[in-house]
mmCIF file of C-alpha atoms in Angstrom:
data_model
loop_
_atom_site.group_PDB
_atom_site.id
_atom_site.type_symbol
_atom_site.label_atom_id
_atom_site.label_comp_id
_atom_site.label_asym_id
_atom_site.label_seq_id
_atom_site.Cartn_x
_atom_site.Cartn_y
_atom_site.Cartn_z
ATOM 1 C CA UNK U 1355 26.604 36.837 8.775
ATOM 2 C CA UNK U 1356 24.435 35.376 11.287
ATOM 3 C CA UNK U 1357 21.416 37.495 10.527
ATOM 4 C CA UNK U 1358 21.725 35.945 6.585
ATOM 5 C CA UNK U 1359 21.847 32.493 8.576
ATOM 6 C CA UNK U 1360 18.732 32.853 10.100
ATOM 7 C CA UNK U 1361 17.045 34.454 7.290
ATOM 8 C CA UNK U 1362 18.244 31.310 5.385
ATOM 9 C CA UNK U 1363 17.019 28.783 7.857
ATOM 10 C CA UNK U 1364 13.704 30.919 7.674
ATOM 11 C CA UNK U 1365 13.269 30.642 4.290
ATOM 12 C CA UNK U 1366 14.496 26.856 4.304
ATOM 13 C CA UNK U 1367 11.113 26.327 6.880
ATOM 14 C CA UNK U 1368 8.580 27.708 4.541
ATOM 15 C CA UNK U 1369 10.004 25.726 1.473
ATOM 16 C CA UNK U 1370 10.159 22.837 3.312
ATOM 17 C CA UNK U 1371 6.092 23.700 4.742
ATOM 18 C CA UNK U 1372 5.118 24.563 0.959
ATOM 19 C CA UNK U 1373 6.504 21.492 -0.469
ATOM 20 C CA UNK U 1374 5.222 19.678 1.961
ATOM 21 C CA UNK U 1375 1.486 20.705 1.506
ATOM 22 C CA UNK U 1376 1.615 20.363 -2.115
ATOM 23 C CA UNK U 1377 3.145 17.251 -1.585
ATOM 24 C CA UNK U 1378 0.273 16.270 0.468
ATOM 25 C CA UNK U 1379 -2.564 17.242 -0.995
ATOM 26 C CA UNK U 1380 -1.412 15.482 -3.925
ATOM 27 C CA UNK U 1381 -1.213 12.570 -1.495
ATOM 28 C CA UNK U 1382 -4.680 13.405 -0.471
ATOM 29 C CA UNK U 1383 -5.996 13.440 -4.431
ATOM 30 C CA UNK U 1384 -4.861 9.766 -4.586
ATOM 31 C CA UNK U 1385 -6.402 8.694 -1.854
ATOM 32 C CA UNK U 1386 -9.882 10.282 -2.235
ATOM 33 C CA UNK U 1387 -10.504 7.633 -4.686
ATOM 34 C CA UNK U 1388 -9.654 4.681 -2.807
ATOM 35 C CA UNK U 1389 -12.954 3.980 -1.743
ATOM 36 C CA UNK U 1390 -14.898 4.386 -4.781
ATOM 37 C CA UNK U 1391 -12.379 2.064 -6.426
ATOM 38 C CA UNK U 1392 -12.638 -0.250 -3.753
ATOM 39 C CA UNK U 1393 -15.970 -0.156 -3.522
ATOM 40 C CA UNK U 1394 -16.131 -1.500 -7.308
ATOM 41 C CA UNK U 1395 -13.772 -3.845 -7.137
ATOM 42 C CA UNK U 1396 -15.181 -5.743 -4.049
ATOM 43 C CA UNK U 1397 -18.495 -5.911 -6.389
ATOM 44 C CA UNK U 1398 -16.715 -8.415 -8.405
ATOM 45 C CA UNK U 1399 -13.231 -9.979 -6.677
ATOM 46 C CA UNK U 1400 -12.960 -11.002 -3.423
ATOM 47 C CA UNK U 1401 -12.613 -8.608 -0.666
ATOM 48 C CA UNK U 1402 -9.310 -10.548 1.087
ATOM 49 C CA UNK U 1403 -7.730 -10.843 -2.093
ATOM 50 C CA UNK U 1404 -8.437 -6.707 -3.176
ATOM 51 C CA UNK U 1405 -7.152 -6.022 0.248
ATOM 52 C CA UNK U 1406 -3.674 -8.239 0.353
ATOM 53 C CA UNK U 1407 -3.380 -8.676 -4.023
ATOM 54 C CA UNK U 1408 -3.130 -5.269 -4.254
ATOM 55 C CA UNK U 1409 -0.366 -5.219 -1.649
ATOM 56 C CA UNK U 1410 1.135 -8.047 -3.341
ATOM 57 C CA UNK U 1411 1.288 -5.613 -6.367
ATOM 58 C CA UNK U 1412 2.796 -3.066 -4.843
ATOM 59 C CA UNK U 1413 5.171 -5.019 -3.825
ATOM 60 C CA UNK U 1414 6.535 -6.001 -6.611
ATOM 61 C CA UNK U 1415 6.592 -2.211 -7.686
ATOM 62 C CA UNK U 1416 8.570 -1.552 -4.696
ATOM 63 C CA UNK U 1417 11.123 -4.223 -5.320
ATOM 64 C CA UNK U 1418 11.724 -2.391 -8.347
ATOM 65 C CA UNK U 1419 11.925 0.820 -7.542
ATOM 66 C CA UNK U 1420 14.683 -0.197 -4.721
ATOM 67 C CA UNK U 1421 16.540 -2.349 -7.045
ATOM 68 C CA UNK U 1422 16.626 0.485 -9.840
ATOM 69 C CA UNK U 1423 17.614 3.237 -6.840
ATOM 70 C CA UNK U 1424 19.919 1.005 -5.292
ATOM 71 C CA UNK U 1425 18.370 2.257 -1.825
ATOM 72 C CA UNK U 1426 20.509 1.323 1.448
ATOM 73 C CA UNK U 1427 18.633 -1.197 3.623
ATOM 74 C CA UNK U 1428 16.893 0.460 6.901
ATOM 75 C CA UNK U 1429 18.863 0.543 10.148
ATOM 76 C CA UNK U 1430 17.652 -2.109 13.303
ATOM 77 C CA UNK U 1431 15.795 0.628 15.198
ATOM 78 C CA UNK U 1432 13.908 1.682 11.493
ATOM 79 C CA UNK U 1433 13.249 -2.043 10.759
ATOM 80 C CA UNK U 1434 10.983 -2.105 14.074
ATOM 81 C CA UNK U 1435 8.775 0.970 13.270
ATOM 82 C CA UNK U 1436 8.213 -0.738 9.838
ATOM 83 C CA UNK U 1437 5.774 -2.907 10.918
ATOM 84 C CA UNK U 1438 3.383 -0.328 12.363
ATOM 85 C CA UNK U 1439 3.313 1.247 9.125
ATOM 86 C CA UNK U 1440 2.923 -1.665 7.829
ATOM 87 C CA UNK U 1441 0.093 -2.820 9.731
ATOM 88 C CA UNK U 1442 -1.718 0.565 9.360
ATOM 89 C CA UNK U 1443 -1.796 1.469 5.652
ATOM 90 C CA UNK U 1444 -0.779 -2.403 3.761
ATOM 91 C CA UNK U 1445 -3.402 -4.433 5.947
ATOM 92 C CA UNK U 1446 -5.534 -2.414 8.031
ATOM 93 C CA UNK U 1447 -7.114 0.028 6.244
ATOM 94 C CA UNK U 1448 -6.923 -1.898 2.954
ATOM 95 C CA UNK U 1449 -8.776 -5.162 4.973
ATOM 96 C CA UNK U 1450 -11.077 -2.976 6.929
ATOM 97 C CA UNK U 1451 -12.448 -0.819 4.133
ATOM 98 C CA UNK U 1452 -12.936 -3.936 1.924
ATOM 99 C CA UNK U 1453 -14.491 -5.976 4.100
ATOM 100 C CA UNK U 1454 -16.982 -2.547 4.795
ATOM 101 C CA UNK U 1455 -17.730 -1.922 1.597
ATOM 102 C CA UNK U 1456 -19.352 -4.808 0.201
ATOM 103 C CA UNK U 1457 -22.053 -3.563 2.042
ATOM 104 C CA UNK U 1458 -21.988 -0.305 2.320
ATOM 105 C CA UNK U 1459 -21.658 2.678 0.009
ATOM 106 C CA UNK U 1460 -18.502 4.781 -0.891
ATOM 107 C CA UNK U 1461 -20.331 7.522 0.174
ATOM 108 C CA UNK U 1462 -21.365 5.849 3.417
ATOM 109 C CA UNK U 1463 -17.649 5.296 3.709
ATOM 110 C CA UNK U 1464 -16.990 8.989 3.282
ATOM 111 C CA UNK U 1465 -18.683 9.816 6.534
ATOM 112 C CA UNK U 1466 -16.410 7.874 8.671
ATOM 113 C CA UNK U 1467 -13.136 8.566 7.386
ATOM 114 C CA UNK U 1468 -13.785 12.320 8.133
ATOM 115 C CA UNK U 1469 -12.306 11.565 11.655
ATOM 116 C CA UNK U 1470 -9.125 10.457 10.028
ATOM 117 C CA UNK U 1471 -7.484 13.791 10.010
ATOM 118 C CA UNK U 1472 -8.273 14.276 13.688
ATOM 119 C CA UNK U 1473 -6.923 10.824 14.102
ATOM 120 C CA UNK U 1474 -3.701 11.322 12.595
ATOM 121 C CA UNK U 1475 -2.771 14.194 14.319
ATOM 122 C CA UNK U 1476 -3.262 12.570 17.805
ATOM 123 C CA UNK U 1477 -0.769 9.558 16.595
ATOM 124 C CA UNK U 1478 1.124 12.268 15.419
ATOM 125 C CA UNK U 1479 1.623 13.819 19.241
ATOM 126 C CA UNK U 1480 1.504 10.272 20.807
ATOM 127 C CA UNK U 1481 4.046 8.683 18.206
ATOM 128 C CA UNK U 1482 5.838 11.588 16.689
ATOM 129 C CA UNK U 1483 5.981 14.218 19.537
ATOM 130 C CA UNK U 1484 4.221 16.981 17.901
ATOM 131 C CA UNK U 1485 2.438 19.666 19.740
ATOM 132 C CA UNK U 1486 -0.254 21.422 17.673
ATOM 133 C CA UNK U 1487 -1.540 24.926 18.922
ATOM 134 C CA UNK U 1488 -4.790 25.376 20.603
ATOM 135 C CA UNK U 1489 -6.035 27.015 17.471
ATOM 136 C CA UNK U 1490 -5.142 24.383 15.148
ATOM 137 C CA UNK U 1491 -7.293 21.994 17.334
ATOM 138 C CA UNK U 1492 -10.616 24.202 17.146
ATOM 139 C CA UNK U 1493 -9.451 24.702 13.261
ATOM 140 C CA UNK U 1494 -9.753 21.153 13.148
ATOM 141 C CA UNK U 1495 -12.918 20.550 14.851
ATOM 142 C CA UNK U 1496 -14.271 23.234 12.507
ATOM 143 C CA UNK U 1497 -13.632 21.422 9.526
ATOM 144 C CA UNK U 1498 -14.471 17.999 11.024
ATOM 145 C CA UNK U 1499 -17.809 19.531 11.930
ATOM 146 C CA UNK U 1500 -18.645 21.019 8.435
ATOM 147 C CA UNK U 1501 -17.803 17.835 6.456
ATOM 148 C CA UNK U 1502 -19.721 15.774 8.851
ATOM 149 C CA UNK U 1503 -23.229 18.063 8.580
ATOM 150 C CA UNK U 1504 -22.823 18.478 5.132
ATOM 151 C CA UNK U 1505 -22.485 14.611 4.835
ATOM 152 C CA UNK U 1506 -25.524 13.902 7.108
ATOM 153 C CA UNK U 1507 -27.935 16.832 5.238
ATOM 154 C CA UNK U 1508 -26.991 15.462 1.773
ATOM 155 C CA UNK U 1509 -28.563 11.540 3.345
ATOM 156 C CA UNK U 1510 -25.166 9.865 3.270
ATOM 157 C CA UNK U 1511 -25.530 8.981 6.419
ATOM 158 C CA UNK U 1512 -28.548 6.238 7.240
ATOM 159 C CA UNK U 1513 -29.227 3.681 9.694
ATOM 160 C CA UNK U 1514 -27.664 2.799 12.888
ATOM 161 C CA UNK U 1515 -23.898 1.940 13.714
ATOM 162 C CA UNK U 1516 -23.648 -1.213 11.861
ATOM 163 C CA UNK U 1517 -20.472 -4.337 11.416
ATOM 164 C CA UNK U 1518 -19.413 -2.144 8.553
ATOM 165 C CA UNK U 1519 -19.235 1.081 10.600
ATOM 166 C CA UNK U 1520 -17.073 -0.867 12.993
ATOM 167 C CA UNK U 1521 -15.019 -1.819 10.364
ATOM 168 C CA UNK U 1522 -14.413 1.530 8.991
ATOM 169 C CA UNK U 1523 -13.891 2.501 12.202
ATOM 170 C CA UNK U 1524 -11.081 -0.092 12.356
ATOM 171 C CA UNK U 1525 -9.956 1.349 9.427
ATOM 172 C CA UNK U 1526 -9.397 5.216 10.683
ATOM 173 C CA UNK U 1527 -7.800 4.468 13.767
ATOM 174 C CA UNK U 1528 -4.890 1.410 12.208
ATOM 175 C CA UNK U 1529 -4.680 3.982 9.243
ATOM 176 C CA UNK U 1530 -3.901 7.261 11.680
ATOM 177 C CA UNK U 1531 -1.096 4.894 13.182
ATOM 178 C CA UNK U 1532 -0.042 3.916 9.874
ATOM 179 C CA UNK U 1533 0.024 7.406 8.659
ATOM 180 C CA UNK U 1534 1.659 8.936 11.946
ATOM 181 C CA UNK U 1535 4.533 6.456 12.395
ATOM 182 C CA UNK U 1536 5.069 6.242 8.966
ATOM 183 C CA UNK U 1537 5.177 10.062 8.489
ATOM 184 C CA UNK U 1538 7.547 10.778 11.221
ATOM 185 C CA UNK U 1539 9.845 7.493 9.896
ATOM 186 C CA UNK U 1540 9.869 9.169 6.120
ATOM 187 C CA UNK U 1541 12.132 12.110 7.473
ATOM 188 C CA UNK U 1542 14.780 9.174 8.334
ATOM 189 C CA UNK U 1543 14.180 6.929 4.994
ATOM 190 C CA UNK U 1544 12.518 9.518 2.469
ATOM 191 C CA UNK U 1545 8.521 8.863 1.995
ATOM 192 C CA UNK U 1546 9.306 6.593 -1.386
ATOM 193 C CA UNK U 1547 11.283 4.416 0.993
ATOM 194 C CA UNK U 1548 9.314 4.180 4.014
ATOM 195 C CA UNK U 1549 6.183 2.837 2.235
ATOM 196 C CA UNK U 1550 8.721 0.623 -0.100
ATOM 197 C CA UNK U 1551 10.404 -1.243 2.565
ATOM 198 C CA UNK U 1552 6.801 -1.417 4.267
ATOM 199 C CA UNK U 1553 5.469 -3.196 1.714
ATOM 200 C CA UNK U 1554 8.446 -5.595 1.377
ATOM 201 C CA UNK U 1555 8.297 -6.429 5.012
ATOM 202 C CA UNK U 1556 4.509 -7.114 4.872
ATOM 203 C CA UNK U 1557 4.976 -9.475 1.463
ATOM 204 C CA UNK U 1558 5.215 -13.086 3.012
ATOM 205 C CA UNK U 1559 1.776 -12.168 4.760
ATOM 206 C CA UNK U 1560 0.405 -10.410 1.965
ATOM 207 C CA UNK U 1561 1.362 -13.369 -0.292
ATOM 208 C CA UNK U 1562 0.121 -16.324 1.203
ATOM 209 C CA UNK U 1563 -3.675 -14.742 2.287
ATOM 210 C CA UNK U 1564 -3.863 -13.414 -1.734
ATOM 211 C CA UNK U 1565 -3.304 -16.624 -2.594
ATOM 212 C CA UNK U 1566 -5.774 -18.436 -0.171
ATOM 213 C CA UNK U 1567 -8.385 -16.121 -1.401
ATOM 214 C CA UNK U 1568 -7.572 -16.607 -5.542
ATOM 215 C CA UNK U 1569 -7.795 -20.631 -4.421
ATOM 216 C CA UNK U 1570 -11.249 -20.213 -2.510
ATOM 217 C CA UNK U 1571 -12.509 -17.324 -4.560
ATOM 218 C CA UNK U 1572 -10.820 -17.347 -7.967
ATOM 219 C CA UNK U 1573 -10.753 -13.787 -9.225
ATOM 220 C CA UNK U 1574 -12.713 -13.082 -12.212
ATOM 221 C CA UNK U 1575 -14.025 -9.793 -12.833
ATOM 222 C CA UNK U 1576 -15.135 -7.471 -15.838
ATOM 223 C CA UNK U 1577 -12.654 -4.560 -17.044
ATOM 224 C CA UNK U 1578 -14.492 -1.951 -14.581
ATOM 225 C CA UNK U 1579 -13.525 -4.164 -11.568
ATOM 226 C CA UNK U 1580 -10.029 -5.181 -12.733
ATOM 227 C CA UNK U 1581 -9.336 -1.582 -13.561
ATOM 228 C CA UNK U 1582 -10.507 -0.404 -9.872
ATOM 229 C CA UNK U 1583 -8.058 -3.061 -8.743
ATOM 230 C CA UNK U 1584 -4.951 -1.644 -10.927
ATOM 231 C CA UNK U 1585 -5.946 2.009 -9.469
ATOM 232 C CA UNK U 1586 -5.825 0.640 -5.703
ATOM 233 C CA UNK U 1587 -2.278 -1.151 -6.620
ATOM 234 C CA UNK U 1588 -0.434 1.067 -8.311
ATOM 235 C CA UNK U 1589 -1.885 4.900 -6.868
ATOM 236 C CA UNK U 1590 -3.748 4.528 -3.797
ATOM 237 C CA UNK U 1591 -1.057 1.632 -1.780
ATOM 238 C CA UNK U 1592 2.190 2.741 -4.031
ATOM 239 C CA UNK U 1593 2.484 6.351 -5.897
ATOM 240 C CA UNK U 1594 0.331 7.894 -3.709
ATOM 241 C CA UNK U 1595 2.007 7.285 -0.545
ATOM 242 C CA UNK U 1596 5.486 8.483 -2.552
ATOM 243 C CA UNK U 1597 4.264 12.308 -2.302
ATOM 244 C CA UNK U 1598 2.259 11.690 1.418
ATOM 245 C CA UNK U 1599 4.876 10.454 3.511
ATOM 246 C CA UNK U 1600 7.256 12.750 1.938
ATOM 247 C CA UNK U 1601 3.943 15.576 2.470
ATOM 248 C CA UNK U 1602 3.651 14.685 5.950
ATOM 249 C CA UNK U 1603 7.789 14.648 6.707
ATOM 250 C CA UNK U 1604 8.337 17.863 5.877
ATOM 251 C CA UNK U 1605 5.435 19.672 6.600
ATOM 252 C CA UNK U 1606 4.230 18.241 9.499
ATOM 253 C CA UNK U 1607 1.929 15.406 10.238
ATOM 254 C CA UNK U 1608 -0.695 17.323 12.338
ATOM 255 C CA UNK U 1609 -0.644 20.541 9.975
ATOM 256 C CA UNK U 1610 -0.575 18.181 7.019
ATOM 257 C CA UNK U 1611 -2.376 15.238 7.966
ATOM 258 C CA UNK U 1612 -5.213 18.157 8.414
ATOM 259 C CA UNK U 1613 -5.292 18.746 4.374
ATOM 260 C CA UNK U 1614 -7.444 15.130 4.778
ATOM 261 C CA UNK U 1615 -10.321 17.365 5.953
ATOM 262 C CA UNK U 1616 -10.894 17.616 2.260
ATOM 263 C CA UNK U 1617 -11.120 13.952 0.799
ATOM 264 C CA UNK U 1618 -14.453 13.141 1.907
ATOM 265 C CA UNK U 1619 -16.280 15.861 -0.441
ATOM 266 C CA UNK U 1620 -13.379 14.720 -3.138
ATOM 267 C CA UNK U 1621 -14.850 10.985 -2.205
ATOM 268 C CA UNK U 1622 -18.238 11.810 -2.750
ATOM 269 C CA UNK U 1623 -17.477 14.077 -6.107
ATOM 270 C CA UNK U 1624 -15.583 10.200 -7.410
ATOM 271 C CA UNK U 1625 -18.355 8.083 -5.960
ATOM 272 C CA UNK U 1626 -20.576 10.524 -8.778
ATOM 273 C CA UNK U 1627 -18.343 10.330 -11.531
ATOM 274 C CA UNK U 1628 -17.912 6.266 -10.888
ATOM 275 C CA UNK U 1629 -21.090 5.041 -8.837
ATOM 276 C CA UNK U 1630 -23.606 7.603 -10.197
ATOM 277 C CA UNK U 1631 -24.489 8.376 -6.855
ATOM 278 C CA UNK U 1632 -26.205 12.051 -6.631
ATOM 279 C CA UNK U 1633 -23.685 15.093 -5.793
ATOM 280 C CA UNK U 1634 -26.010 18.413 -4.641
ATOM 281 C CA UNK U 1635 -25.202 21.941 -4.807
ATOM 282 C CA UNK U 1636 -24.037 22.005 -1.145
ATOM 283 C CA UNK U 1637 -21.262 20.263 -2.037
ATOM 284 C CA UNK U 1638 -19.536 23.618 -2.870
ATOM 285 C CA UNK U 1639 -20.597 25.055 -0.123
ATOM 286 C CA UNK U 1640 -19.563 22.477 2.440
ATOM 287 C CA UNK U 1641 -15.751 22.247 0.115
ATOM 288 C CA UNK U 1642 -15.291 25.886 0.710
ATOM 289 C CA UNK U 1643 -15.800 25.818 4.256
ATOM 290 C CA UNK U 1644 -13.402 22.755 4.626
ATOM 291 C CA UNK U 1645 -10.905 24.780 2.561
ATOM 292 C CA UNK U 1646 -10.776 28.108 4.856
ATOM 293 C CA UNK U 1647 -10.406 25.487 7.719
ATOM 294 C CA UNK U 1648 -7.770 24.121 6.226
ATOM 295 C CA UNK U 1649 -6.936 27.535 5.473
ATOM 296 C CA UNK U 1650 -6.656 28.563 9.208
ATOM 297 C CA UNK U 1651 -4.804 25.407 10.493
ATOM 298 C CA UNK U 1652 -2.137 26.454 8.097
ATOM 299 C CA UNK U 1653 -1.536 30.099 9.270
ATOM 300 C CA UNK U 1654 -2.124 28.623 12.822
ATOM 301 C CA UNK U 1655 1.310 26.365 11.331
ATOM 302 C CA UNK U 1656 2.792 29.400 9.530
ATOM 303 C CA UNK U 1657 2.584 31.709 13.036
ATOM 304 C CA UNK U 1658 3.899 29.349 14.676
ATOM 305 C CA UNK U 1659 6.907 28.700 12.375
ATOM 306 C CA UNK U 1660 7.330 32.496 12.843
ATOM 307 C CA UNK U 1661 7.363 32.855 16.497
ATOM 308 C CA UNK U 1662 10.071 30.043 16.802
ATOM 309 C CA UNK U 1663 12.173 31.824 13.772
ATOM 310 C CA UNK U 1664 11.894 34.767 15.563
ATOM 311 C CA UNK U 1665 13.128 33.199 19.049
ATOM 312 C CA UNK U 1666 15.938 31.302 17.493
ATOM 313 C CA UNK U 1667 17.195 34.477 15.994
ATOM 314 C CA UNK U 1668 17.037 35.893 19.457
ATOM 315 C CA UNK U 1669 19.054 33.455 20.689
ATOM 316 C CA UNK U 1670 21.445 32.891 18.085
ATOM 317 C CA UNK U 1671 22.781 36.860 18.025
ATOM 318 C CA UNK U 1672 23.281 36.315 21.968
ATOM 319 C CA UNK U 1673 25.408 33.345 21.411
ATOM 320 C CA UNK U 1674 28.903 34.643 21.811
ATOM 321 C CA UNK U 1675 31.695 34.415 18.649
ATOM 322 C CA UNK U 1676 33.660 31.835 17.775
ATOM 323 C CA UNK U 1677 36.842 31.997 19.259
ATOM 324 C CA UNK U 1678 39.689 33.183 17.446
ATOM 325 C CA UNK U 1679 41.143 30.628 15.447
ATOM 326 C CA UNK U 1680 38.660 28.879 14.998
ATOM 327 C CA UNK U 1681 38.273 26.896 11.830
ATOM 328 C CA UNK U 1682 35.686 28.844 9.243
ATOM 329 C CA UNK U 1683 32.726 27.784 9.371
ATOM 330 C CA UNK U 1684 33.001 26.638 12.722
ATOM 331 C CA UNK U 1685 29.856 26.970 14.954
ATOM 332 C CA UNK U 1686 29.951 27.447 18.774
ATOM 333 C CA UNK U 1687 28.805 24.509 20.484
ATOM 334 C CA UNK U 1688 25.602 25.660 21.824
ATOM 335 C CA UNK U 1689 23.973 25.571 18.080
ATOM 336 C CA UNK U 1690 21.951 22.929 17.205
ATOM 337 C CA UNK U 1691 22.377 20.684 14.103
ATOM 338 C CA UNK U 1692 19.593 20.681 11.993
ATOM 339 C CA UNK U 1693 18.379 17.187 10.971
ATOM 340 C CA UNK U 1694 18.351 16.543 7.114
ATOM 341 C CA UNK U 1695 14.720 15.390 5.717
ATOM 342 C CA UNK U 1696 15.455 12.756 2.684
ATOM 343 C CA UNK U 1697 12.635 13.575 -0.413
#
């Protein structure tokens, strides 16, 4: 009976790691057009108000989709991580990439967000108390090194450090937090939740500076710019964080937070599509090489996962039986409950 239980729990891990890398690379899909949309839309509207309207927006999506779920309210210790979420993904990054890109390019963009990934994962050991292998860390280096030459060689990257780098740079490091904290608080509230009640916390801020900007600036804006701004509302600060929070809480912020390795080439294949700008044929190449490092962090993940399976079986056949009379289903005290992680 025990043996069953452990192949259960087994099997319970790898679902949970599956779902949880589908679940974030759709995450990751979302977001790889964030800054090609943004990048339009500051061309036209204001840069404050596509940075705090389009968390205005979302909050009024998130209002509804609480009301309609009839979602409990977050506990006192939840309600004070909320505001580093909040800070990292509804103002800073949305601020700091806006402000960036009316100056610079989407492409340009690209280049700097590569160290997101590496970011996240060292919130995710300073704020979540994860503990990547060695492995995973050159894995990650690997990829962070093959997006970045492939980036530089194709002329994306010109000029020296300038404000807009600094802002991007602003960016990476509020939106690893955001990421992180908010990852690790999505296996409490569910990922829908966490960036929900996020967004309703941030509202009275988000509020009054959209409507400063509309009163100094007054939005007006052709369909192309307005439509960029509808995409950044409703995918890139709402839906999208729905299946990455949930992504990162079950599979792992480091491990998953590592599929990001990716968006840049996906940014630079939108910035083509939208901007025009010129995609060359090592585009594949560099995209395969990010994908077998992605590739490797995983296994380093799933060999892991394996060699703790492996030692909690050990342990849990030299726990000794319940005692007699027991109540079925009763487990001996040494066991550990496993923590539930909400959708």
């Amino acid at each position: 009976m025990r043996d069953k239980s452990s192949a259960t729990v087994a099997t319970t891990v790898t679902a949970d790691r599956v779902i949880g890398l589908t679940l974030g690379a759709l995450g990751v899909l979302a977001f790889s057009m964030s800054l090609p949309a943004t990048r339009v839309a500051v061309q036209e509207l204001d840069p404050w108000f596509v940075a705090f309207g389009r968390a205005v927006g979302a909050a009024l999506l998130a209002w509804a989709y609480l009301r309609f779920t009839g979602a409990p309210r977050p506990t006192r210790s939840q309600w004070r991580r909320l505001p580093i979420v909040a800070l990292g993904v509804v103002v800073g990054f949305p601020l700091f990439t806006s402000l960036a890109l009316t100056t610079q390019t989407s492409a340009h963009g690209a280049v700097v967000i590569t160290v997101l990934p590496a970011m996240t994962a060292v919130f995710a050991v300073l704020r979540a108390g994860e503990r990547p292998p060695l492995l995973f860390g050159v894995a990650s280096v690997g990829g962070l090194v093959a997006v970045l030459a492939f980036l530089i060689t194709s002329g994306a990257v010109r000029g020296a450090l300038s404000a807009a780098d600094l802002f991007l740079l602003a960016a990476v490091v509020l939106c690893g937090l955001g990421y992180a904290e908010g990852g690790a608080l999505a296996r409490e509230l569910g990922g829908a939740r966490t960036i929900c009640w996020a967004l309703l916390l941030s509202l009275p801020v988000t509020l009054l500076i959209t409507l400063v900007a509309a009163s100094a600036h007054p939005p007006r804006a052709d369909a192309a710019a307005w439509s960029a701004f509808g995409y950044l509302t409703a995918i890139s600060m709402f839906l999208g964080f729905f299946a990455w929070y949930a992504g990162l809480a079950r599979g792992g912020i480091a491990q998953v937070g590592q599929i990001q390795l990716a968006q840049p080439v996906l940014t630079l294949l939108w910035s083509a599509l939208l901007l025009g700008e010129t995609v060359t044929p090592a585009s594949i190449g560099a995209a395969l090489v990010v994908l077998a490092c992605v590739v490797l962090i995983q296994r380093t993940r799933s060999a892991r996962a394996t060699d703790q399976d492996a030692t909690a079986h050990a342990v849990h056949r030299t726990l000794p039986a319940p005692c007699a009379g027991a109540a079925p289903g009763a487990r001996h005290s040494r066991e550990r409950p496993t923590t539930p992680i909400n959708p």
